[in-house]
PDB file of C-alpha atoms in Angstrom:
ATOM      1  CA  UNK A 106     -13.987  14.227  14.632  1.00 56.00           C
ATOM      2  CA  UNK A 107     -10.267  13.478  14.593  1.00 57.00           C
ATOM      3  CA  UNK A 108      -8.916  10.072  13.690  1.00 56.00           C
ATOM      4  CA  UNK A 109      -7.587   7.802  16.395  1.00 59.00           C
ATOM      5  CA  UNK A 110      -3.770   7.794  16.198  1.00 59.00           C
ATOM      6  CA  UNK A 111      -2.113   4.659  14.892  1.00 54.00           C
ATOM      7  CA  UNK A 112      -0.203   2.447  17.268  1.00 56.00           C
ATOM      8  CA  UNK A 113       3.221   2.042  15.716  1.00 53.00           C
ATOM      9  CA  UNK A 114       6.249   0.451  17.169  1.00 52.00           C
ATOM     10  CA  UNK A 115       8.951   3.079  16.651  1.00 54.00           C
ATOM     11  CA  UNK A 116      11.801   0.607  16.556  1.00 60.00           C
ATOM     12  CA  UNK A 117      13.469  -0.266  13.293  1.00 76.00           C
ATOM     13  CA  UNK A 118      13.116  -3.757  11.892  1.00 86.00           C
ATOM     14  CA  UNK A 119       9.416  -4.074  12.695  1.00 91.00           C
ATOM     15  CA  UNK A 120       7.416  -6.444  10.497  1.00 93.00           C
ATOM     16  CA  UNK A 121       3.906  -5.409   9.420  1.00 95.00           C
ATOM     17  CA  UNK A 122       1.052  -7.100   7.606  1.00 97.00           C
ATOM     18  CA  UNK A 123      -0.621  -4.298   5.646  1.00 97.00           C
ATOM     19  CA  UNK A 124      -4.042  -4.356   4.025  1.00 97.00           C
ATOM     20  CA  UNK A 125      -5.580  -1.639   1.887  1.00 97.00           C
ATOM     21  CA  UNK A 126      -8.929  -2.058   0.167  1.00 96.00           C
ATOM     22  CA  UNK A 127     -10.961  -0.284  -2.468  1.00 96.00           C
ATOM     23  CA  UNK A 128     -13.668   2.197  -1.561  1.00 94.00           C
ATOM     24  CA  UNK A 129     -17.039   0.369  -1.295  1.00 92.00           C
ATOM     25  CA  UNK A 130     -15.328  -2.865  -2.355  1.00 91.00           C
ATOM     26  CA  UNK A 131     -14.582  -1.403  -5.818  1.00 95.00           C
ATOM     27  CA  UNK A 132     -11.861  -2.939  -7.930  1.00 97.00           C
ATOM     28  CA  UNK A 133      -8.507  -1.242  -7.565  1.00 97.00           C
ATOM     29  CA  UNK A 134      -6.846  -3.520 -10.132  1.00 98.00           C
ATOM     30  CA  UNK A 135      -8.983  -3.719 -13.270  1.00 97.00           C
ATOM     31  CA  UNK A 136      -6.401  -5.171 -15.629  1.00 97.00           C
ATOM     32  CA  UNK A 137      -2.999  -6.874 -15.514  1.00 97.00           C
ATOM     33  CA  UNK A 138      -1.303  -3.570 -16.407  1.00 98.00           C
ATOM     34  CA  UNK A 139      -2.708  -2.050 -13.179  1.00 98.00           C
ATOM     35  CA  UNK A 140      -1.005  -4.757 -11.130  1.00 98.00           C
ATOM     36  CA  UNK A 141       2.239  -4.220 -13.039  1.00 98.00           C
ATOM     37  CA  UNK A 142       2.063  -0.467 -12.388  1.00 98.00           C
ATOM     38  CA  UNK A 143       1.450  -1.078  -8.674  1.00 98.00           C
ATOM     39  CA  UNK A 144       4.460  -3.398  -8.481  1.00 98.00           C
ATOM     40  CA  UNK A 145       6.589  -0.838 -10.325  1.00 98.00           C
ATOM     41  CA  UNK A 146       5.479   1.859  -7.841  1.00 97.00           C
ATOM     42  CA  UNK A 147       6.325  -0.507  -4.992  1.00 97.00           C
ATOM     43  CA  UNK A 148       9.795  -0.934  -6.496  1.00 96.00           C
ATOM     44  CA  UNK A 149      10.160   2.860  -6.764  1.00 96.00           C
ATOM     45  CA  UNK A 150       9.128   3.254  -3.120  1.00 96.00           C
ATOM     46  CA  UNK A 151      11.948   0.876  -2.148  1.00 94.00           C
ATOM     47  CA  UNK A 152      14.386   3.281  -3.833  1.00 93.00           C
ATOM     48  CA  UNK A 153      13.133   6.219  -1.743  1.00 92.00           C
ATOM     49  CA  UNK A 154      12.581   4.497   1.605  1.00 92.00           C
ATOM     50  CA  UNK A 155      14.557   1.717   3.188  1.00 91.00           C
ATOM     51  CA  UNK A 156      12.300  -1.293   3.829  1.00 94.00           C
ATOM     52  CA  UNK A 157      12.061  -4.995   3.048  1.00 95.00           C
ATOM     53  CA  UNK A 158       9.140  -6.472   1.174  1.00 96.00           C
ATOM     54  CA  UNK A 159       8.702 -10.144   2.052  1.00 96.00           C
ATOM     55  CA  UNK A 160       5.396 -10.941   0.372  1.00 97.00           C
ATOM     56  CA  UNK A 161       2.497  -9.371  -1.445  1.00 97.00           C
ATOM     57  CA  UNK A 162      -0.924 -10.402  -2.709  1.00 98.00           C
ATOM     58  CA  UNK A 163      -2.820  -8.247  -5.193  1.00 98.00           C
ATOM     59  CA  UNK A 164      -6.538  -9.066  -5.210  1.00 98.00           C
ATOM     60  CA  UNK A 165      -9.059  -7.288  -7.480  1.00 97.00           C
ATOM     61  CA  UNK A 166     -10.348  -4.996  -4.709  1.00 97.00           C
ATOM     62  CA  UNK A 167      -7.521  -4.964  -2.139  1.00 97.00           C
ATOM     63  CA  UNK A 168      -3.891  -5.846  -1.515  1.00 98.00           C
ATOM     64  CA  UNK A 169      -1.762  -7.351   1.242  1.00 98.00           C
ATOM     65  CA  UNK A 170       1.897  -6.540   1.908  1.00 98.00           C
ATOM     66  CA  UNK A 171       4.416  -7.912   4.389  1.00 97.00           C
ATOM     67  CA  UNK A 172       6.839  -5.053   5.008  1.00 95.00           C
ATOM     68  CA  UNK A 173       9.684  -4.757   7.461  1.00 95.00           C
ATOM     69  CA  UNK A 174      10.650  -1.175   8.205  1.00 93.00           C
ATOM     70  CA  UNK A 175      14.350  -0.450   8.498  1.00 90.00           C
ATOM     71  CA  UNK A 176      14.716   3.327   8.736  1.00 84.00           C
ATOM     72  CA  UNK A 177      11.642   4.881   7.098  1.00 82.00           C
ATOM     73  CA  UNK A 178       8.324   5.107   8.896  1.00 88.00           C
ATOM     74  CA  UNK A 179       5.523   2.868   7.707  1.00 92.00           C
ATOM     75  CA  UNK A 180       3.250   5.887   7.181  1.00 92.00           C
ATOM     76  CA  UNK A 181       5.714   7.524   4.782  1.00 93.00           C
ATOM     77  CA  UNK A 182       6.179   4.292   2.845  1.00 94.00           C
ATOM     78  CA  UNK A 183       2.447   3.656   2.487  1.00 95.00           C
ATOM     79  CA  UNK A 184       1.685   7.293   1.698  1.00 95.00           C
ATOM     80  CA  UNK A 185       4.090   7.163  -1.228  1.00 96.00           C
ATOM     81  CA  UNK A 186       2.744   3.848  -2.530  1.00 97.00           C
ATOM     82  CA  UNK A 187      -0.973   4.582  -2.134  1.00 96.00           C
ATOM     83  CA  UNK A 188      -0.808   8.211  -3.247  1.00 96.00           C
ATOM     84  CA  UNK A 189       1.180   7.331  -6.377  1.00 97.00           C
ATOM     85  CA  UNK A 190      -1.188   4.514  -7.290  1.00 98.00           C
ATOM     86  CA  UNK A 191      -4.315   6.647  -6.787  1.00 97.00           C
ATOM     87  CA  UNK A 192      -2.869   9.325  -9.095  1.00 97.00           C
ATOM     88  CA  UNK A 193      -2.147   6.666 -11.729  1.00 98.00           C
ATOM     89  CA  UNK A 194      -5.574   5.023 -11.355  1.00 98.00           C
ATOM     90  CA  UNK A 195      -7.562   8.268 -11.455  1.00 97.00           C
ATOM     91  CA  UNK A 196      -5.649   9.517 -14.499  1.00 97.00           C
ATOM     92  CA  UNK A 197      -5.914   6.181 -16.326  1.00 97.00           C
ATOM     93  CA  UNK A 198      -9.641   5.741 -15.744  1.00 96.00           C
ATOM     94  CA  UNK A 199     -10.604   9.455 -15.746  1.00 96.00           C
ATOM     95  CA  UNK A 200     -11.855   9.373 -12.160  1.00 94.00           C
ATOM     96  CA  UNK A 201     -11.670  11.775  -9.234  1.00 94.00           C
ATOM     97  CA  UNK A 202     -11.625  11.308  -5.509  1.00 91.00           C
ATOM     98  CA  UNK A 203     -10.852   8.426  -3.224  1.00 93.00           C
ATOM     99  CA  UNK A 204      -9.820   5.005  -4.432  1.00 96.00           C
ATOM    100  CA  UNK A 205      -9.139   3.411  -1.061  1.00 95.00           C
ATOM    101  CA  UNK A 206     -11.813   2.950   1.568  1.00 92.00           C
ATOM    102  CA  UNK A 207      -9.868   4.256   4.530  1.00 87.00           C
ATOM    103  CA  UNK A 208      -6.362   4.377   5.847  1.00 88.00           C
ATOM    104  CA  UNK A 209      -4.410   1.197   5.326  1.00 93.00           C
ATOM    105  CA  UNK A 210      -4.669  -1.431   8.063  1.00 94.00           C
ATOM    106  CA  UNK A 211      -1.447  -2.527   9.703  1.00 94.00           C
ATOM    107  CA  UNK A 212      -0.805  -5.379  12.084  1.00 93.00           C
ATOM    108  CA  UNK A 213       2.537  -5.890  13.791  1.00 93.00           C
ATOM    109  CA  UNK A 214       3.703  -9.434  13.093  1.00 92.00           C
ATOM    110  CA  UNK A 215       5.655 -11.404  15.671  1.00 86.00           C
ATOM    111  CA  UNK A 216       8.855 -12.557  13.973  1.00 77.00           C
ATOM    112  CA  UNK A 217       9.197 -15.636  16.118  1.00 71.00           C
TER     113      UNK A 217
END
């Protein structure tokens, strides 16, 4: 069965609250170096795609981001971040397969 399409606002300068969690509530950040790597990957994503990062929270089994898109689509931004981190995590801990439970959750935030 196909996934239900996301509801994105196509306009630039849209603010999103993004949540992505580990598969079966597993830890996605085991050590401090994992958090540092994630933040470095987030910084690299900002070099490839134009967006603003207002806030983040890295919990052991999930993360929250407040991202405002400028020109790049949210899907492209999150694909780069999540895909890069999964490759790092699986290589580091000699794992295979999914790290995240599902697609990331995104909520459009009213700027007012």
